[in-house]
Each structure stands twice: as structure tokens, then as C-alpha cells.
């Protein structure tokens, strides 16, 4: 039977993620795109748990745990080890949450990106420290409830994609689990490119975002269709918008099912809608210019 | 770079890859999905979106692996034919 994405599953059932966790769907697709010849490096994040407690593993590929601050540095070492053994084939992938990517491990990926190390760095962005119980991170959007921002986060989300691009890396992309074919294609493409590749995956989290688990894919889709999480890729400096709806859906449609946005008053909503629209206009201008 | 000899084997700390399948996560489930195969169009979206990788493809139509399904309801929510219902799990 022909399917639009590969059938081989390299993530096994029995893993420990919460019901409806988007990051597990993301890992399934990522490995469908990369294949078996992959070694994963994971810093402290939900995936430290999802990958299984020793001596078990939920993955059919090797995985190495790294400290919060040093996933990219660890991956450099793994890559150097493979090269020393003459293995140029295996992909080394860092699979990190936003806490490690936006905050604690920033220096280590920045160094690796700047040196052009040959690795794929993936950030599955669930917009807070979920593994430790929903504390705010640099990825948490403005106005959002977390345990450490009980009356709403007062700072805007850090623009990580811009930060990455400023490192002149070989490939950068965003990917959403609501678009499996686009997702798998990007990972297959990243596998074939040399140098530092980066993919940011949008990762809805039912307990941390306070919504019913059946809405996970729906929210991932709404984030794309409202312009909260645009799908694009930048290859050797060339920008491509992968999906450009003729008209964006109103932001409120994406926020409504999520308890973490309950405290947002109409004024704050209007301000957030304004910044989403403004960023979308910038992307459209960039598309027109490319 | 000179080729290095393979290092001495480290002690095995992972018993075997993909071994979490010993963990039957069906006990997490409150709701249980049921597919009405007569209405199913075989679009396979339920297979694609399942976070547990527990929807199998024995043929052109999907089959849910009840040993691992956590009852999240993503498949029912996403099924375009609306042929998956989420029913209350029977008391164990
Ligand atoms: S806390 Fe959120 S991100 Fe972490 S495993 Fe649960 S659903 Fe997934
Ligand atoms: S309810 Fe959730 S875990 Fe069960 S088959 Fe559907 S998508 Fe998979
Ligand atoms: S999503 Fe619905 S229609 Fe599509 S294969 Fe699954 S059960 Fe059948």
C-alpha cells in the first residue's frame, strides 16, 4: 500500500508522554524523514522522560542524554567520533525543548552554528519548561499563564528564528505536525544538506497549555492558519513561504481552546493580533522580494 | 584524520532499542476510540496523527492497537469521515 509518508515507525508505543503530546508525533515524522542512520542527542526536556527510563528506550535509534546547557556541544563530539571512524552517513540530531534552546543551551548551539558544525538541531517548542511543571521560558508568548507568570507573561516571545538566521546556517525551517508531508519532506531535505541545519517544530502541550488532548493537531493547524506559526524554509539564504493562506484566521480562534490564555483581556488580545499581523506582513514582503 | 580502532565495548546500559513496548499504556485510557469501518474512507489521517504510534495498517483500513492507545481522541477529532467515536472505557 502506498502512503504519503513512510510507514516505518522508529518511535515505539509504550512511551511516557502525556496523552495527546505533539512532540511524539513530531518525533515519528522526524525519523520518517531521517531514517535509521540517525543518532539523537537530548538535553533535559520532556524527551528525557519520553525516551524511556534506563534500561529501556522508546526509540529504535541510539539516543544520548546531555546536560541542559550542552546538547549541541555533545552532538559535535558525537559527529567527530563518527568521522574518526569513517562514518559520514549517520545524521546527528539534537532534539531539544525550548528551555534548552532559547535559554540554557543558547551558547552551545550558537557556537556550533557559528562554526558550521555538521548537525541537525531541532527545537520542539512547547513554549515553557513543561518537564518541570510549566515554568516560563524565553519562548513563552506574551500574556500567557505559567506557574511562574500567574497573571500573564509580561515579555514577548524571543525571536529565535531571527537569531538562528543571523548565524548564516545552511538550512533553517519551521515544521508543524498538522502538515505531515511538509514535515517529513523538510527532515529528508535537512538530512541531505551539510553543515548546521535548524528546524523549529511547534509542539502543543495539553497539560501545559490547558486544553483537551484531542485538540493537539487542530491547534497546530490553527497556529499556522492564524499566522502564529508560519511554515517557511531558508536554504542557503533563499527564503520560501511554504503555505500562504489568502486570509489569516483571527487569532482568537487559536487562543480560545487554551486555558493558558484565559487571562488575556480584549486590549491585550488586540495588541497580540497586531503583532501577529505585522510579522505576517513582513514575511509576505520577504516572499515578494525573493 | 587517521582511522581509530573501535573502542573497547562499553557495558550495555540500554537493554534493547524500542523496548518500551513492555509498557501497556492502555491503563491510562478513560475514553476508547472505535472506528466504524463501514464509513471509513481509508484516508489514514488517524494513522498519521496518533501520538502513540499505535494505529496499525494491516490493510487499506486502519486498526487501533488497544494495548497502547491512551484515549487522547486526536484520531476522532481529525477523522474527516467522522467515523471514530470516543466511548467511555469499561470499568477494569
Ligand atoms: S508536558 Fe507537554 S510536552 Fe511534555 S510530555 Fe506532556 S504533553 Fe508532551
Ligand atoms: S485515541 Fe489517541 S492514542 Fe488512541 S488511537 Fe486515537 S490518536 Fe491514538
Ligand atoms: S481518519 Fe477516519 S476515515 Fe480516515 S482512515 Fe482513519 S478512520 Fe478511516
XYZ file of C-alpha atoms and ligand atoms in Angstrom:
406
model
C 0.000 0.000 0.000
C 1.302 3.458 -0.882
C 1.245 6.144 1.807
C 2.173 9.824 1.554
C 4.784 9.466 4.320
C 6.972 6.397 5.071
C 5.344 3.629 7.111
C 8.392 2.607 9.118
C 7.977 3.610 12.785
C 11.178 4.293 14.723
C 9.320 5.555 17.801
C 7.650 2.680 19.622
C 4.485 2.590 21.663
C 4.659 2.383 25.450
C 6.499 5.697 25.791
C 5.772 8.012 28.720
C 4.460 11.189 27.046
C 1.143 12.637 28.216
C -1.990 11.849 26.207
C -2.050 13.906 23.018
C 1.557 15.168 23.233
C 2.565 16.784 19.931
C 6.280 16.154 20.414
C 5.775 12.399 19.978
C 4.002 12.876 16.636
C 6.879 15.190 15.733
C 9.488 12.535 16.575
C 7.627 9.945 14.477
C 7.675 12.248 11.446
C 11.267 13.407 12.038
C 12.528 9.818 11.977
C 10.382 9.006 8.939
C 12.295 11.772 7.159
C 15.747 10.910 8.533
C 15.647 7.111 8.616
C 17.568 4.650 10.789
C 21.020 6.091 10.315
C 20.436 8.714 12.992
C 21.873 9.378 16.447
C 19.862 11.658 18.722
C 21.230 13.917 21.466
C 18.670 15.112 24.024
C 19.269 17.711 26.756
C 17.000 17.982 29.807
C 13.426 18.293 28.493
C 10.247 16.190 28.278
C 12.052 13.849 25.894
C 14.467 12.875 28.673
C 11.443 11.050 30.055
C 9.628 10.093 26.831
C 12.695 8.248 25.532
C 12.293 5.766 28.389
C 13.844 5.085 31.777
C 17.060 3.026 31.729
C 17.460 0.276 30.735
C 14.627 0.831 28.238
C 14.226 3.050 25.212
C 11.180 4.019 23.163
C 13.335 4.600 20.087
C 14.837 2.250 17.550
C 17.813 4.578 17.063
C 20.573 5.453 19.569
C 19.953 8.349 21.929
C 22.412 10.144 24.179
C 21.358 12.270 27.158
C 23.212 15.576 27.570
C 23.143 18.242 30.281
C 20.771 21.182 29.773
C 23.480 23.568 28.602
C 25.476 21.404 26.253
C 23.393 19.360 23.796
C 24.970 20.970 20.720
C 28.496 20.564 22.142
C 27.782 16.891 22.857
C 26.490 16.465 19.298
C 29.756 17.966 17.948
C 31.633 15.262 19.834
C 29.370 12.503 18.532
C 29.850 13.764 14.978
C 33.647 13.954 15.410
C 33.631 10.393 16.762
C 31.653 9.147 13.761
C 34.014 10.923 11.379
C 37.029 9.425 13.098
C 35.509 6.018 12.387
C 34.912 6.922 8.760
C 31.129 7.254 9.094
C 29.944 10.216 7.049
C 26.474 8.731 6.556
C 24.870 8.942 10.017
C 22.908 12.087 10.852
C 23.466 13.582 14.298
C 20.315 15.293 15.508
C 19.896 17.406 18.635
C 16.288 17.171 19.830
C 15.794 19.903 22.416
C 12.928 21.711 24.078
C 12.584 25.472 24.125
C 14.056 25.796 27.620
C 17.347 24.395 26.425
C 17.274 26.132 23.038
C 16.018 29.624 23.912
C 17.677 29.871 27.316
C 20.069 27.426 28.914
C 21.825 25.877 25.902
C 21.977 29.006 23.768
C 25.739 29.425 23.935
C 26.393 25.838 22.913
C 24.177 25.838 19.781
C 25.368 29.342 18.906
C 28.984 28.142 18.945
C 28.136 25.060 16.871
C 26.100 27.116 14.375
C 28.788 29.731 14.027
C 31.445 27.065 13.340
C 29.115 25.425 10.810
C 29.188 22.057 12.600
C 27.562 19.251 10.636
C 24.385 18.534 12.598
C 20.627 18.954 12.572
C 19.383 20.944 15.559
C 15.670 20.603 16.282
C 13.796 22.634 18.839
C 10.356 21.270 19.696
C 8.833 24.417 21.052
C 6.092 23.962 23.653
C 6.652 27.482 24.928
C 7.601 26.786 28.582
C 9.541 24.398 30.854
C 6.947 21.620 30.710
C 9.005 18.750 32.090
C 9.448 20.528 35.426
C 5.832 21.721 35.637
C 5.171 24.704 33.319
C 7.606 27.470 34.188
C 8.075 30.409 31.814
C 10.894 30.243 29.246
C 12.198 32.702 26.665
C 9.765 31.021 24.250
C 6.637 31.788 26.291
C 4.378 34.246 24.429
C 3.188 37.494 25.949
C 0.138 37.252 28.211
C 0.411 33.509 28.796
C -0.211 31.875 32.159
C 2.559 29.657 33.535
C 3.389 28.640 37.120
C 5.893 31.498 37.268
C 3.713 34.044 35.430
C 0.399 33.548 37.261
C -1.033 36.825 35.984
C 0.340 36.558 32.464
C 3.817 36.705 30.950
C 4.921 40.317 30.579
C 7.563 39.863 27.868
C 7.153 38.953 24.189
C 8.437 35.610 22.889
C 12.076 35.713 21.818
C 12.526 35.647 18.028
C 14.664 32.526 17.876
C 14.361 32.079 14.109
C 15.930 35.502 13.519
C 18.703 34.620 15.957
C 19.432 31.420 14.041
C 19.404 33.152 10.691
C 21.948 35.650 11.973
C 24.389 32.710 12.218
C 24.345 32.171 8.399
C 23.430 28.486 8.695
C 22.914 26.111 5.738
C 19.239 25.357 6.324
C 16.505 26.709 8.601
C 12.847 25.722 8.626
C 9.688 25.592 10.683
C 7.538 22.448 10.767
C 4.068 21.610 12.059
C 2.618 18.184 12.884
C -0.641 19.263 11.204
C 1.187 19.081 7.849
C 2.869 15.644 7.885
C 4.081 15.626 4.248
C 5.709 19.065 4.553
C 7.223 17.987 7.891
C 8.753 14.747 6.599
C 10.000 16.440 3.414
C 11.873 19.060 5.460
C 13.632 16.428 7.572
C 14.572 14.396 4.498
C 15.917 17.565 2.938
C 17.853 18.549 6.075
C 19.420 15.079 6.101
C 20.915 15.641 2.652
C 22.378 19.080 3.447
C 25.791 19.503 5.094
C 26.590 21.983 7.838
C 24.386 23.349 10.595
C 20.673 22.792 9.936
C 17.904 24.017 12.196
C 14.213 23.130 12.351
C 11.773 24.609 14.852
C 8.788 22.382 15.492
C 5.616 23.801 17.001
C 4.621 21.497 19.852
C 1.217 21.904 21.537
C 1.161 20.502 25.087
C -2.248 19.648 26.603
C -1.407 19.968 30.344
C 0.891 22.993 29.928
C -1.428 24.896 27.620
C -4.567 23.710 29.412
C -6.643 22.235 26.605
C -8.235 18.847 25.932
C -5.707 16.433 24.361
C -7.866 15.743 21.298
C -7.213 19.341 20.114
C -3.469 18.874 19.622
C -3.403 18.629 15.822
C -6.197 21.179 15.498
C -4.184 23.747 17.497
C -1.037 23.012 15.485
C -3.067 23.688 12.324
C -4.722 26.831 13.722
C -1.310 28.206 14.685
C -0.328 28.011 11.015
C -3.632 29.351 9.667
C -3.699 32.315 12.082
C -0.075 33.247 11.316
C 1.165 32.437 14.836
C 3.485 29.773 13.410
C 4.118 30.365 9.684
C 5.606 27.487 7.679
C 8.738 28.517 5.818
C 12.256 27.418 4.996
C 15.503 29.205 4.241
C 18.013 27.277 2.178
C 21.414 28.860 1.548
C 19.830 32.245 2.192
C 16.865 31.706 -0.169
C 13.511 32.217 1.592
C 10.408 30.171 0.781
C 6.991 30.540 2.388
C 5.502 27.026 2.286
C 1.914 27.948 2.988
C 0.332 31.356 2.464
C -3.399 31.410 3.206
C -5.206 34.136 1.215
C -6.562 35.445 4.503
C -5.365 34.637 8.008
C -7.885 33.334 10.538
C -8.459 35.607 13.554
C -6.008 34.956 16.402
C -8.907 34.494 18.865
C -9.790 31.197 17.154
C -6.405 29.768 18.105
C -6.438 31.180 21.655
C -9.993 30.181 22.641
C -9.452 26.470 23.416
C -6.350 27.206 25.549
C -6.717 27.821 29.282
C -3.277 29.463 29.440
C -4.695 32.469 27.528
C -7.761 32.860 29.771
C -6.359 35.953 31.492
C -5.882 37.876 28.235
C -8.122 40.972 28.190
C -9.514 42.434 24.899
C -6.828 45.107 24.837
C -4.021 42.558 25.135
C -5.717 40.385 22.505
C -5.810 43.328 20.077
C -2.136 44.001 20.746
C -1.220 40.344 20.125
C -3.309 40.257 16.956
C -1.440 43.380 15.830
C 1.982 41.811 16.314
C 0.965 38.574 14.522
C -0.367 40.572 11.547
C 2.705 42.752 11.446
C 5.061 39.751 11.389
C 2.964 38.106 8.681
C 3.189 41.255 6.534
C 6.961 41.171 6.900
C 7.027 37.529 5.731
C 4.801 38.353 2.743
C 7.087 41.228 1.809
C 10.039 38.883 2.045
C 8.249 36.323 -0.138
C 7.526 39.011 -2.740
C 11.168 40.106 -2.697
C 12.586 36.588 -3.112
C 42.145 12.151 10.036
C 43.608 8.725 10.951
C 41.038 5.993 11.443
C 40.730 4.937 15.044
C 40.273 1.388 16.172
C 36.813 0.757 17.617
C 36.976 1.366 21.367
C 36.530 -1.420 23.842
C 32.893 -2.211 24.292
C 31.178 -0.157 26.962
C 28.937 -2.048 29.346
C 25.441 -2.265 27.917
C 23.174 0.212 29.647
C 20.225 0.065 27.254
C 18.688 -3.393 27.174
C 17.347 -3.082 23.668
C 16.116 -0.296 21.440
C 12.388 0.171 21.109
C 11.846 -1.759 24.337
C 9.207 0.442 25.997
C 6.596 -1.758 24.320
C 6.578 -3.787 27.569
C 4.667 -0.824 28.994
C 1.000 -1.296 28.119
C -0.267 2.279 28.277
C -3.900 1.262 27.727
C -4.354 1.633 31.503
C -4.071 5.424 31.047
C -7.263 5.457 28.998
C -10.644 6.849 30.076
C -12.146 7.007 26.588
C -11.833 4.344 23.944
C -11.894 5.035 20.190
C -13.999 2.841 17.901
C -13.773 3.025 14.124
C -16.913 2.396 12.074
C -15.119 0.672 9.223
C -18.216 0.807 7.008
C -17.874 4.605 6.907
C -14.050 4.736 6.919
C -12.616 6.040 3.623
C -9.085 4.803 4.334
C -7.594 8.321 4.292
C -5.155 7.193 7.036
C -5.133 10.520 8.878
C -5.760 8.637 12.147
C -2.599 6.605 11.479
C -0.590 9.718 10.682
C -1.620 11.776 13.702
C -1.616 9.174 16.510
C 0.893 10.263 19.221
C 1.260 6.652 20.398
C 2.156 5.166 17.006
C -0.498 2.594 17.867
C -2.681 2.792 14.770
C -1.639 -0.085 12.526
C -2.109 -0.534 8.785
C -2.885 -4.229 8.329
C -4.582 -3.394 5.006
C -6.117 -0.373 3.320
C -8.029 0.436 6.512
C -6.526 1.272 9.918
C -6.668 -0.803 13.096
C -6.151 0.675 16.550
C -3.720 -1.158 18.848
C -5.713 -1.163 22.057
C -2.747 -2.275 24.204
C -1.176 1.170 23.828
C -3.964 3.625 22.896
C -4.119 6.279 25.649
C -7.525 7.527 24.503
C -6.369 11.053 23.651
C -9.073 11.434 20.999
C -6.836 13.032 18.355
C -7.867 10.405 15.777
C -11.593 11.007 16.384
C -11.128 14.769 16.244
C -9.188 14.607 12.957
C -11.130 11.892 11.113
C -12.718 13.674 8.101
C -15.410 10.979 7.770
C -16.305 11.429 11.450
C -16.410 7.666 11.803
C -14.404 7.351 15.030
C -16.388 7.613 18.247
C -14.884 8.014 21.718
C -16.786 5.846 24.184
C -16.420 5.551 27.931
C -13.923 2.824 28.827
C -15.479 -0.149 30.626
C -14.503 -0.378 34.309
C -11.479 -2.635 34.744
S 4.207 18.008 29.461
Fe 3.544 18.598 27.403
S 5.357 18.408 26.088
Fe 5.766 17.298 28.000
S 5.175 15.154 27.570
Fe 3.387 16.174 28.467
S 2.230 16.934 26.679
Fe 4.294 16.452 25.956
S -7.260 7.885 20.862
Fe -5.204 8.807 20.668
S -3.824 7.138 21.267
Fe -5.794 6.175 20.812
S -5.654 5.587 18.651
Fe -6.632 7.619 18.732
S -4.932 9.028 18.428
Fe -4.017 7.061 19.024
S -9.230 9.087 9.741
Fe -11.275 8.150 9.676
S -11.711 7.850 7.501
Fe -9.516 8.226 7.683
S -8.636 6.169 7.795
Fe -8.943 6.862 9.920
S -10.972 6.082 10.472
Fe -10.818 5.939 8.252
